[in-house]
CSV table of C-alpha atoms in Angstrom, one decimal:
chain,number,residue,atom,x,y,z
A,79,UNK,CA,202.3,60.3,216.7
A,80,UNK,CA,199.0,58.3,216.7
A,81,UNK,CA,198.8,57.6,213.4
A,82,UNK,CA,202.9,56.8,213.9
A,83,UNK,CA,201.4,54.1,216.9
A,84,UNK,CA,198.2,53.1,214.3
A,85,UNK,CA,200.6,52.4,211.5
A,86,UNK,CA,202.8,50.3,213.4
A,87,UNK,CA,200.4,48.6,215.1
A,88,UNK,CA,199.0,47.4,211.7
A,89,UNK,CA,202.2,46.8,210.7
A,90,UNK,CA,202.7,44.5,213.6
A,91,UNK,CA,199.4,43.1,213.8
A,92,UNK,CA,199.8,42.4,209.7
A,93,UNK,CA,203.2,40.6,209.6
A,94,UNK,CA,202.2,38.9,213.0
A,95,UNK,CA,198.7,37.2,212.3
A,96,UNK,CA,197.9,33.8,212.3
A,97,UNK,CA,196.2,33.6,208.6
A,98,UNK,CA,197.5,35.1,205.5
A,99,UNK,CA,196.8,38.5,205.0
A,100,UNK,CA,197.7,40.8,201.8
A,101,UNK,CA,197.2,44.1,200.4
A,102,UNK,CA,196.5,43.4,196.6
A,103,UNK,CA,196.4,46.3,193.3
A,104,UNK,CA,193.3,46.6,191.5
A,105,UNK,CA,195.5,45.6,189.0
A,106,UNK,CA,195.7,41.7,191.0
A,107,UNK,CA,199.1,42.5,191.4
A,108,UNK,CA,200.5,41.4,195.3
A,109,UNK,CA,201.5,44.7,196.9
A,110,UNK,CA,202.5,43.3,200.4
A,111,UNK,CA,202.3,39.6,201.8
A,112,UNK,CA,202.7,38.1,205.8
A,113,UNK,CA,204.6,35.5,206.6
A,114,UNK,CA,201.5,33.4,207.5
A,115,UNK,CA,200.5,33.5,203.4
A,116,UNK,CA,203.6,32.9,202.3
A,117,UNK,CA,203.7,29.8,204.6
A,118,UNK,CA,200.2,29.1,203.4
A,119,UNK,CA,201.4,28.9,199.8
A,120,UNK,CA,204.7,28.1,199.6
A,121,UNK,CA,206.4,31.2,197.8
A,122,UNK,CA,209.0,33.6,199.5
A,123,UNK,CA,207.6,37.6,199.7
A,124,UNK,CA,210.3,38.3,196.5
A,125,UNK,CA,208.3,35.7,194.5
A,126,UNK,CA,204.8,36.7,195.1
A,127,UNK,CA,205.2,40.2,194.6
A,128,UNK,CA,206.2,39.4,190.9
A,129,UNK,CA,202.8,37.8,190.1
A,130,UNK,CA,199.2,38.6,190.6
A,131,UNK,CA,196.7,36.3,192.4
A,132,UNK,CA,195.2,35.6,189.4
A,133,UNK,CA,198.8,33.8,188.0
A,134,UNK,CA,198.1,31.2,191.5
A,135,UNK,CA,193.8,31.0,191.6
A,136,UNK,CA,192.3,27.6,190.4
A,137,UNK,CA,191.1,28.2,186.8
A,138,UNK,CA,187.4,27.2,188.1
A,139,UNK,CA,187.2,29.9,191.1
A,140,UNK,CA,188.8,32.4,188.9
A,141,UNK,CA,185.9,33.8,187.4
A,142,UNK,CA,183.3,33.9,190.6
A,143,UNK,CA,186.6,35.7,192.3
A,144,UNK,CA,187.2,38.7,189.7
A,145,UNK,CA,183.3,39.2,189.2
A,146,UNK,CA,183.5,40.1,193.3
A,147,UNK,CA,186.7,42.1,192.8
A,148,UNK,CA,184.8,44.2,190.2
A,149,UNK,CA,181.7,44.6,192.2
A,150,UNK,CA,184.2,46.1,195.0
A,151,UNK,CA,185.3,48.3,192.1
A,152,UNK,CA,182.0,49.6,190.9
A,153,UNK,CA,181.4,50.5,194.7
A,154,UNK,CA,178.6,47.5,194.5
A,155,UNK,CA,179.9,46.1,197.5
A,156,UNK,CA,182.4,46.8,200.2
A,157,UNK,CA,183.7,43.1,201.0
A,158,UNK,CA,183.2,39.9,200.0
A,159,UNK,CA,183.6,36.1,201.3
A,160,UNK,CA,184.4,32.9,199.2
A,161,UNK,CA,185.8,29.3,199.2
A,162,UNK,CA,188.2,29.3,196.5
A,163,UNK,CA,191.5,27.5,195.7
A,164,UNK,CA,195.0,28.2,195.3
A,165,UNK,CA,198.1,26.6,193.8
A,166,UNK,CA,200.8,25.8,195.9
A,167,UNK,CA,204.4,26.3,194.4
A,168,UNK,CA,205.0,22.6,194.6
A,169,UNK,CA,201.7,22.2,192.9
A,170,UNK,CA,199.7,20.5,195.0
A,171,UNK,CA,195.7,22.7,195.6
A,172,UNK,CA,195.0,23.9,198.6
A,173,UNK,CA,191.6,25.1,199.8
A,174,UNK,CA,190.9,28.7,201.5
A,175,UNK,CA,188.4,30.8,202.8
A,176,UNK,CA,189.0,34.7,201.4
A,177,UNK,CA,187.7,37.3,203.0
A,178,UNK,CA,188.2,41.1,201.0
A,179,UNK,CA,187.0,44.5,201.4
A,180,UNK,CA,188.6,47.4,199.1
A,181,UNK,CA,190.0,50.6,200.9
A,182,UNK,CA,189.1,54.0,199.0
A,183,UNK,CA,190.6,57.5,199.3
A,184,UNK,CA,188.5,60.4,200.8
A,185,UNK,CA,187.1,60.8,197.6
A,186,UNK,CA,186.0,57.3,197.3
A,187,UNK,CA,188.3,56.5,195.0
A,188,UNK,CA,189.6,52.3,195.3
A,189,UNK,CA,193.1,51.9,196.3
A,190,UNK,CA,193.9,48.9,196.9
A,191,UNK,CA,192.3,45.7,198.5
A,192,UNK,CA,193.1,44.0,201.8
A,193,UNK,CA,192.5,40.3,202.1
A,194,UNK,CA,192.5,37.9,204.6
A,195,UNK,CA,193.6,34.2,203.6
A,196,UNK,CA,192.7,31.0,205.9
A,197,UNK,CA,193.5,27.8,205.2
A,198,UNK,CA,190.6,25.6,205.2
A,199,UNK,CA,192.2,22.3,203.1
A,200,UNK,CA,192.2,20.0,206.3
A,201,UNK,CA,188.4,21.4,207.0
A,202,UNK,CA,187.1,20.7,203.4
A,203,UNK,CA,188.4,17.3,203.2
A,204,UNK,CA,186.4,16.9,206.6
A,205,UNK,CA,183.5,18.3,204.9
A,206,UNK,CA,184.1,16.2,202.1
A,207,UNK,CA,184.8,12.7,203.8
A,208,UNK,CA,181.5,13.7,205.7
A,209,UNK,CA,179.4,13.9,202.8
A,210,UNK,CA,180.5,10.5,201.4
A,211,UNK,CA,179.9,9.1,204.5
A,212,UNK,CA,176.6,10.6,204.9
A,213,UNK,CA,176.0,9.3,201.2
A,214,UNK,CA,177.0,6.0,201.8
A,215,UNK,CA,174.7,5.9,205.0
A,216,UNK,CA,171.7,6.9,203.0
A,217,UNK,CA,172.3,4.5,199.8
A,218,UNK,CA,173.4,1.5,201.7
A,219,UNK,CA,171.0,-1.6,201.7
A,220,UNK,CA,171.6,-2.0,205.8
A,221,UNK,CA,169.8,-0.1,208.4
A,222,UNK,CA,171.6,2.0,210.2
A,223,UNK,CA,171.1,3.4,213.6
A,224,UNK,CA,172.5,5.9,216.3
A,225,UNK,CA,171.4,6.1,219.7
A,226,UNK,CA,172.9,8.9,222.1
A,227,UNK,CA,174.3,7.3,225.3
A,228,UNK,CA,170.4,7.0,227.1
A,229,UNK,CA,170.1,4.4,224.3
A,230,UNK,CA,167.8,7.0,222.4
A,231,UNK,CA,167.6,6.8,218.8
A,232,UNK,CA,169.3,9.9,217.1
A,233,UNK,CA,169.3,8.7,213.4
A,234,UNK,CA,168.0,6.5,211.1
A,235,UNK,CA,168.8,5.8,207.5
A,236,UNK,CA,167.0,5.0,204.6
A,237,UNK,CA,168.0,1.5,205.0
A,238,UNK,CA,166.1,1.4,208.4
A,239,UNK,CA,162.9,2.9,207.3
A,240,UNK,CA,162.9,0.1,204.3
A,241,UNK,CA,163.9,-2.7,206.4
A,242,UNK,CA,161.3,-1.9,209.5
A,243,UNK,CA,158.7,0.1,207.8
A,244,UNK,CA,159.8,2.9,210.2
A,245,UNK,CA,160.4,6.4,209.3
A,246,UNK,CA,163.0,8.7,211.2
A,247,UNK,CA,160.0,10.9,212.3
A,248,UNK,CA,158.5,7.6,214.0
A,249,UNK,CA,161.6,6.6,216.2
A,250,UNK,CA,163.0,9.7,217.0
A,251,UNK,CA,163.8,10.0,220.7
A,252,UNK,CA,162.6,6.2,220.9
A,253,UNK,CA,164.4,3.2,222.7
A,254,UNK,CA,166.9,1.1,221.0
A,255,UNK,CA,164.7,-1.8,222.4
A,256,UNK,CA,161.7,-0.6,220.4
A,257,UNK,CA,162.2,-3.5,217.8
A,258,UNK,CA,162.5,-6.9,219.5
A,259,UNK,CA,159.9,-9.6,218.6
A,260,UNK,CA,159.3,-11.0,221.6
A,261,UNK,CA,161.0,-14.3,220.6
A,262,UNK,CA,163.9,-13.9,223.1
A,263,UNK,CA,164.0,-13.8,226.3
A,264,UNK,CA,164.8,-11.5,229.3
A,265,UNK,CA,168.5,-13.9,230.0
A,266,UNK,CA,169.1,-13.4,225.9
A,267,UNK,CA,168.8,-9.6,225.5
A,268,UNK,CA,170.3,-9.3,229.1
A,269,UNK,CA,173.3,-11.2,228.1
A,270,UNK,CA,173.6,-8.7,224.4
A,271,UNK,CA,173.6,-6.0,226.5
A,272,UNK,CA,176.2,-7.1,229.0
A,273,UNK,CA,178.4,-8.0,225.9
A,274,UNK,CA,178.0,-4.6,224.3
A,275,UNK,CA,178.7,-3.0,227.6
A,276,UNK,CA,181.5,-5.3,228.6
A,277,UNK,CA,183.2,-5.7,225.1
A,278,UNK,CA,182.1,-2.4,223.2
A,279,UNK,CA,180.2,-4.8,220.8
A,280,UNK,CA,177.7,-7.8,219.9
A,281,UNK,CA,177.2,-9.2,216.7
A,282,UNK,CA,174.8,-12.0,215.9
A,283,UNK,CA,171.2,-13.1,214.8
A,284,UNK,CA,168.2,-12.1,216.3
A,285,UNK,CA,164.1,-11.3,215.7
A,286,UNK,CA,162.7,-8.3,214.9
A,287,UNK,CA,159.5,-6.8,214.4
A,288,UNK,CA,158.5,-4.5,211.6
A,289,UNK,CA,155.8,-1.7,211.6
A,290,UNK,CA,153.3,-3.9,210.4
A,291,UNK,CA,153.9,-6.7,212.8
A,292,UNK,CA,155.7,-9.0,210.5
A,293,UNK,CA,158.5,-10.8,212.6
A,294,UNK,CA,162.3,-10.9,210.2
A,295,UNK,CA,165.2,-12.0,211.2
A,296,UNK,CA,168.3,-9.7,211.2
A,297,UNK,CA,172.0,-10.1,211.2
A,298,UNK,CA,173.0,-6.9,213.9
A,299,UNK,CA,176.3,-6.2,214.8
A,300,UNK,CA,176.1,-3.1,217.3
A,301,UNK,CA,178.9,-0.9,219.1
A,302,UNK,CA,179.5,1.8,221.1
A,303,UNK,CA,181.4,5.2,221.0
A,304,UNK,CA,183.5,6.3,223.3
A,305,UNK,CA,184.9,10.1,224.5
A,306,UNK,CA,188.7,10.9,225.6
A,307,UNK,CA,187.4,9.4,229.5
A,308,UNK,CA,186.0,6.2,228.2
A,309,UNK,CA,182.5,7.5,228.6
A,310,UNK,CA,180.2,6.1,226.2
A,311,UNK,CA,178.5,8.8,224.2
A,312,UNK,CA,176.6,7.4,221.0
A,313,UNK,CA,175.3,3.6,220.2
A,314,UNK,CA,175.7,2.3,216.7
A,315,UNK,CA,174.3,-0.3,215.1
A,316,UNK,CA,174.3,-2.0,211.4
A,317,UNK,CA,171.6,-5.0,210.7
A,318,UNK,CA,170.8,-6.5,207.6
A,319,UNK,CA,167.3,-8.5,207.2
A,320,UNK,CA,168.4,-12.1,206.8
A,321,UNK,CA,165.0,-13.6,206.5
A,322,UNK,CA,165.3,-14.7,202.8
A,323,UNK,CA,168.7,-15.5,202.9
A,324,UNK,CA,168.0,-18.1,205.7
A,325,UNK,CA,165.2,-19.5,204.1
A,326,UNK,CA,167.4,-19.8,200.8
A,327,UNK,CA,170.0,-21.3,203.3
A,328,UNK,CA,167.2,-24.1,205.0
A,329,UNK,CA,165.8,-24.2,201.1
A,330,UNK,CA,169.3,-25.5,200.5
A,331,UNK,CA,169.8,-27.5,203.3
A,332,UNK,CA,166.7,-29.3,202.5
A,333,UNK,CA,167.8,-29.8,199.0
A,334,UNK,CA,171.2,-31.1,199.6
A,335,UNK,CA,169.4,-33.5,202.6
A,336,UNK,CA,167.6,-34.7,199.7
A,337,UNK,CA,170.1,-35.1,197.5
A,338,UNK,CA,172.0,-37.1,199.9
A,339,UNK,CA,169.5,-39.1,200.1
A,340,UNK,CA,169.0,-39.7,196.6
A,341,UNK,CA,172.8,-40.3,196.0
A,342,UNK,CA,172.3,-43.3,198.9
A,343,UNK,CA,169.0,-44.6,198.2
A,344,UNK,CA,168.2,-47.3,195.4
A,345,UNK,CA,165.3,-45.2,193.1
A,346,UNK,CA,163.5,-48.6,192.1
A,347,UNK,CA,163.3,-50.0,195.6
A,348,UNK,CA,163.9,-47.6,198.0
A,349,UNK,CA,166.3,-49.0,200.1
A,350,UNK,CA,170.0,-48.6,201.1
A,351,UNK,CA,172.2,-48.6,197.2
A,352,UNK,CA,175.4,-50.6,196.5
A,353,UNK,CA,177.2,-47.0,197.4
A,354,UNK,CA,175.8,-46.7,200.9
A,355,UNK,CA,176.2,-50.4,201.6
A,356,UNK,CA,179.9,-49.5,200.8
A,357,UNK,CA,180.4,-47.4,203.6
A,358,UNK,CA,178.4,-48.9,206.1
A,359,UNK,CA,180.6,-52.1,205.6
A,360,UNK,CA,183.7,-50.2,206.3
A,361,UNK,CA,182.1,-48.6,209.5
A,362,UNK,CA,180.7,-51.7,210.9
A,363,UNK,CA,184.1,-53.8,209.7
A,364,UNK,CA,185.8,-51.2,211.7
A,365,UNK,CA,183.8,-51.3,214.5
A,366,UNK,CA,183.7,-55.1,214.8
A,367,UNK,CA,187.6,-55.4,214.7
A,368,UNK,CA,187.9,-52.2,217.2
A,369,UNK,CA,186.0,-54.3,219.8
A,370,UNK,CA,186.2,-58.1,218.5
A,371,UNK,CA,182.7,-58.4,217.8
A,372,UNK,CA,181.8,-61.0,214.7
A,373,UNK,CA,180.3,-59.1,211.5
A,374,UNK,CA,178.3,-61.0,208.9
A,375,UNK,CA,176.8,-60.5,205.1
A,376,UNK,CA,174.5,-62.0,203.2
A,377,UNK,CA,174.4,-62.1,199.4
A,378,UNK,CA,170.7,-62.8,197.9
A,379,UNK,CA,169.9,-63.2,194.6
A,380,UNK,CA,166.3,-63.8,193.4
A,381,UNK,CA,166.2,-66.8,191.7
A,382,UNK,CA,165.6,-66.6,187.8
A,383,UNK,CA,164.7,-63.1,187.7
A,384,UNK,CA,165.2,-63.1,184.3
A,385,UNK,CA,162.7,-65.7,183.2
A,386,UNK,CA,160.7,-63.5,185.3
A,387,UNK,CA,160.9,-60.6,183.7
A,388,UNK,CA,160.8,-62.3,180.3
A,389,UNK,CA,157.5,-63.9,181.4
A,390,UNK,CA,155.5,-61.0,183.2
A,391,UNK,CA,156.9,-58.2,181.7
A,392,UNK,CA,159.1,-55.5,183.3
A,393,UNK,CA,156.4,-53.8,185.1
A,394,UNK,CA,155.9,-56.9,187.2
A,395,UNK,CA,159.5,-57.4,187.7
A,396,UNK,CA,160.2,-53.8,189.4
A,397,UNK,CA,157.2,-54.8,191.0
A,398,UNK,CA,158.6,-58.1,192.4
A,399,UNK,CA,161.9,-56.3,193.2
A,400,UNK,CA,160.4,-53.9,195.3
A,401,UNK,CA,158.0,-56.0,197.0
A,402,UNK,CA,160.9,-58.7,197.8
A,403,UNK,CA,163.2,-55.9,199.0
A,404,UNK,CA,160.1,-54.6,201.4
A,405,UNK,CA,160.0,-58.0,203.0
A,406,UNK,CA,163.9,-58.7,203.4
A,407,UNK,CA,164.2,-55.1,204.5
A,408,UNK,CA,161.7,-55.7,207.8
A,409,UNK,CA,163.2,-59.5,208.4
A,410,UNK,CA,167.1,-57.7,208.4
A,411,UNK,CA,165.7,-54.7,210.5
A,412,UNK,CA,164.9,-57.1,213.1
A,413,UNK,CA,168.7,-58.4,213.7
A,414,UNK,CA,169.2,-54.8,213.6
A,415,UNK,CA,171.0,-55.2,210.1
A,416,UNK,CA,170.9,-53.3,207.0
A,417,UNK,CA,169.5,-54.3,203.7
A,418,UNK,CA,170.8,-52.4,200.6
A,419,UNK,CA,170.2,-53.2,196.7
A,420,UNK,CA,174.0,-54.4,195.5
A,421,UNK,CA,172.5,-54.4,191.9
A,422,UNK,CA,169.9,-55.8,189.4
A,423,UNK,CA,168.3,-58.5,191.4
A,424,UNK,CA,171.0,-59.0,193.7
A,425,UNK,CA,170.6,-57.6,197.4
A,426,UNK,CA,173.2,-57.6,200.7
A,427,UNK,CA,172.8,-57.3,203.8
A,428,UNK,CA,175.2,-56.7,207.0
A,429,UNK,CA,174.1,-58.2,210.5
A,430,UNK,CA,176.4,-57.5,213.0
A,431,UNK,CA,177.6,-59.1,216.4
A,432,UNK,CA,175.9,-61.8,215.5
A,433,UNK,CA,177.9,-65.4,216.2
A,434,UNK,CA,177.6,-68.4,213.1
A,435,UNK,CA,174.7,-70.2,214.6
A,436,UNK,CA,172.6,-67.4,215.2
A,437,UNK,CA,173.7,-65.8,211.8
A,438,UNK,CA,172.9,-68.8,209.7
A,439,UNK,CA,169.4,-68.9,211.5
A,440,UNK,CA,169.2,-64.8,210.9
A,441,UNK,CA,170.0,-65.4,206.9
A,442,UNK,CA,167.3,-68.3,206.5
A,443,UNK,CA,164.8,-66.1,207.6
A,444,UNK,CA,165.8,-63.5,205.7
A,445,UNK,CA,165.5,-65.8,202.5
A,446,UNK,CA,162.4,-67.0,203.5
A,447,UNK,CA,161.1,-63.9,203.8
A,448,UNK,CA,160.7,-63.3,200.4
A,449,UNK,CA,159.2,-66.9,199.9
A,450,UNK,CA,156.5,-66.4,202.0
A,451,UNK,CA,155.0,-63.5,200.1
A,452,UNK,CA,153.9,-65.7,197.3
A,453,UNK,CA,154.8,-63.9,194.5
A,454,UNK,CA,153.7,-66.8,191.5
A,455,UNK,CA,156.6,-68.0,188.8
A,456,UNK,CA,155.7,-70.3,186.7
A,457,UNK,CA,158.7,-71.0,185.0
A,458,UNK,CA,161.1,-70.9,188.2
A,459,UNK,CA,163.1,-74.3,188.3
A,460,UNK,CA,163.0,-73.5,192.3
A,461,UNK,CA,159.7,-73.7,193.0
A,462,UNK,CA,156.3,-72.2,192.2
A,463,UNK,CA,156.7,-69.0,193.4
A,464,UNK,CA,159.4,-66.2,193.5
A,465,UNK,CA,162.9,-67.4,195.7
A,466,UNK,CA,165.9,-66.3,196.6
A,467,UNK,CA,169.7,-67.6,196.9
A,468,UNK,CA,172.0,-66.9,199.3
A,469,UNK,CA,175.6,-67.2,200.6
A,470,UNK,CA,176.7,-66.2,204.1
A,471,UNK,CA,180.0,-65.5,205.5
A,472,UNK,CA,180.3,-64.9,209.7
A,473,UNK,CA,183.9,-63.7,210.7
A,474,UNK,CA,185.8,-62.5,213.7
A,475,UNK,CA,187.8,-59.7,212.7
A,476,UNK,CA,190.0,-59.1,215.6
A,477,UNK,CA,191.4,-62.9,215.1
A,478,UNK,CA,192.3,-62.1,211.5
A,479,UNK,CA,192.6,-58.7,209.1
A,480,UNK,CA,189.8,-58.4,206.5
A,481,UNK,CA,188.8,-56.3,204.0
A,482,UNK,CA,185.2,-55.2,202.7
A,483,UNK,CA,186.3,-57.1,199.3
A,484,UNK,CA,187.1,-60.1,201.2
A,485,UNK,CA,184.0,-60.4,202.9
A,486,UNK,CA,182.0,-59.5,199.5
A,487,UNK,CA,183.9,-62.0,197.9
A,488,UNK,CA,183.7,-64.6,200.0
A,489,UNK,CA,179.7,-64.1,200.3
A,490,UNK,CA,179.9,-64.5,196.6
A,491,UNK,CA,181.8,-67.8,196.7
A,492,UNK,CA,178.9,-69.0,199.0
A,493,UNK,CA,175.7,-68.0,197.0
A,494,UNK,CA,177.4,-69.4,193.9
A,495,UNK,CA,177.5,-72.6,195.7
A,496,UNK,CA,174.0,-72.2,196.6
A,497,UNK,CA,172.8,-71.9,193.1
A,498,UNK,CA,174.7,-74.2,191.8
A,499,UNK,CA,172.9,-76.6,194.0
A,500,UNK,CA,169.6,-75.7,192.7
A,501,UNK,CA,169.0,-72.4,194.2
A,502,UNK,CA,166.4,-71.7,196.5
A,503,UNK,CA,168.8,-72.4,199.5
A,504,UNK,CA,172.1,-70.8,201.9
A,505,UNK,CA,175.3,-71.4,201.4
A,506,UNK,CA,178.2,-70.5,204.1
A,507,UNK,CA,181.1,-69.9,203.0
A,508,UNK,CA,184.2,-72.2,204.0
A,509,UNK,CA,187.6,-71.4,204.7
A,510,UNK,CA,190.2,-72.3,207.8
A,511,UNK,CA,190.1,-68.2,208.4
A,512,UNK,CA,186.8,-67.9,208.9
A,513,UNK,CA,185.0,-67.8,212.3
């Protein structure tokens, strides 16, 4: 009666259990199969007791698996445990954890072999996902670290220790706020930390210092983990060191700054070229008909230049051009003007809210200026030293529409006039639509 009540209760406890579980031949052949195995691998009881479990083992575990079934054989062992795989009937691989002992007659004699099948597919892709994750943490060029929910570091990666100088030994069980530099504030790392416990997260620039002292600055974006009740458990944060890349950033700003300034300076003279003067004509033509202010320009034109350069040499004449553009440069700056080279030896200038009378006085000087630096030529037909030309035009945009090329053209008009009367002398321009 016992072993009536043992036998059923195996019975029971067999076809009942919650992981596969088989009796198997010494031959490999299935000799009885659970529900929960052939749930576990797809095949009904008929199917599985027609095959062996060496027909459904992955070719790669199938070796390993048969030299512990012979050891169980030989008496070498009594069970054995291993990760193997199986083949699914719809042939997808599923991963499992087999645990088999052989059962012998009283004369020691193997019978048969019970084993116990769990599925563990869900639990090795865990694993699996965990040790990419862990690999990617550890080859990654950021720093990584975790803090528990006191704000204590937990874990470092490599990227950390390269970055600070730091090792995992060093920090262990120390502060998150073992880094900062000093260069912020009480109000700045208060605010961070009301953002990252507010929001969950902060993100931004700050300073750090390494191990050696040496301040870097770090792009850190930090968060936090949270439990099933909203209780923060871990702190996470991801910084890269930013230092070179924002030095390569003001390197380029500083470059482009110059090249801006290149592109809108004249190379011989160093003033304002016919480009900038372009667009500061626009902005100050705009400007004067936006509040009905009068605009004037003035076209200059150094008188025989040529002769001049034929007669002194080159040298001289970039001299003389860059000396004469000095002088107008400083007489312009004081109407609060601007002076620019329009090309060769002609040079423009814009004086704004300035009326006729006071513009035709402003212009003189202007000419003058470059008179009164002395600058001898023999072979001018104006005088004994180096002159200038000039035609002026004074309008009030707001009474009439104008473009730039009007006011350039009718400058034009006005120091042709001017050299057709001998140079050395202003010319305003006329016209019933001017000022």
């Amino acid at each position: 009666m016992k072993n009536f009540d043992s036998d059923v209760l195996f019975s029971n406890a067999f076809q009942h259990s919650a992981i596969g579980m088989a009796l198997v031949g010494l031959d490999g052949r299935w000799l009885k199969v659970n529900h929960a195995l052939c749930e576990l691998i797809g095949y009904a009881e008929e199917e599985l007791l027609q095959v062996t479990f060496k027909d459904i083992t992955h070719p790669d575990d199938l070796e390993s698996d048969l030299s512990h079934v012979n050891e169980l054989i030989q008496g070498k062992k009594s069970s054995y445990q291993m990760v193997k795989r199986y083949f699914h009937k719809d042939g997808s691989i599923i991963t499992v954890l087999l645990t088999a002992s052989i059962v012998c007659d009283e004369d020691h004699h193997p019978l048969f072999f019970i084993s116990q099948i769990q599925d563990i597919t869900e639990q090795k892709k865990v694993e699996s996902e965990l040790k990419l994750f862990a690999k990617v943490l550890e080859t990654t060029q950021q720093g990584v670290i975790i803090a528990d929910a006191d704000e204590k570091i937990t874990y470092v990666n490599e990227g950390f220790t390269k970055i600070t100088g730091y090792s995992f030994e060093e920090v262990k069980g120390q502060h998150l706020k073992l880094l900062p530099s000093g260069d912020h504030d009480e109000s700045f790392l208060r605010e961070m930390w009301m953002n990252l416990l507010t929001n969950g997260y902060w993100e931004g620039v700050i300073s750090n210092k390494d191990k050696f002292g040496n301040t870097y600055t770090q792009w850190l974006n930090i968060g936090t983990l949270k439990d099933e009740t909203n209780k923060t458990t871990h702190y996470i944060a991801v910084f890269s060191d930013v230092s070179k890349l924002k030095k390569a950033k003001n390197k380029l700003k500083e470059i482009n700054k110059q090249l801006n300034q290149l592109s809108a300076i004249d190379e011989l003279t160093g003033i304002p070229n016919r480009r900038t003067f372009d667009e500061k004509l626009s902005a100050e033509l705009k400007k004067a008909t936006q509040w009905h202010k009068p605009l004037s320009v003035v076209l200059l034109d150094v008188d025989f230049f040529k002769t001049y350069n034929d007669t002194y040499g080159h040298l001289k004449g970039d001299t003389c051009l860059r000396t004469a553009a000095a002088a107008m440069e400083k007489k312009v700056a004081e109407f609060s003007g601007i002076l620019a080279r329009y090309g060769g030896e002609e040079f423009i200038a814009i004086l704004p809210d300035m009326p006729p009378k006071e513009s035709c006085i402003a212009a003189e000087e202007i000419r003058k200026s470059v008179e009164k630096l002395k600058i001898p030529h023999g072979k001018s037909k104006a005088g004994e030293f180096v002159t200038t030309s000039a035609g002026l035009i004074t309008v009030l945009p707001g009474k009439h529409h104008y473009a730039p090329d009007d006011l350039i053209h009718l400058a034009d008009q006005a120091l042709y006039e001017a050299k057709e009367a001998g140079r050395n002398q202003l010319r305003v321009a006329k016209g019933s639509d001017i000022f």
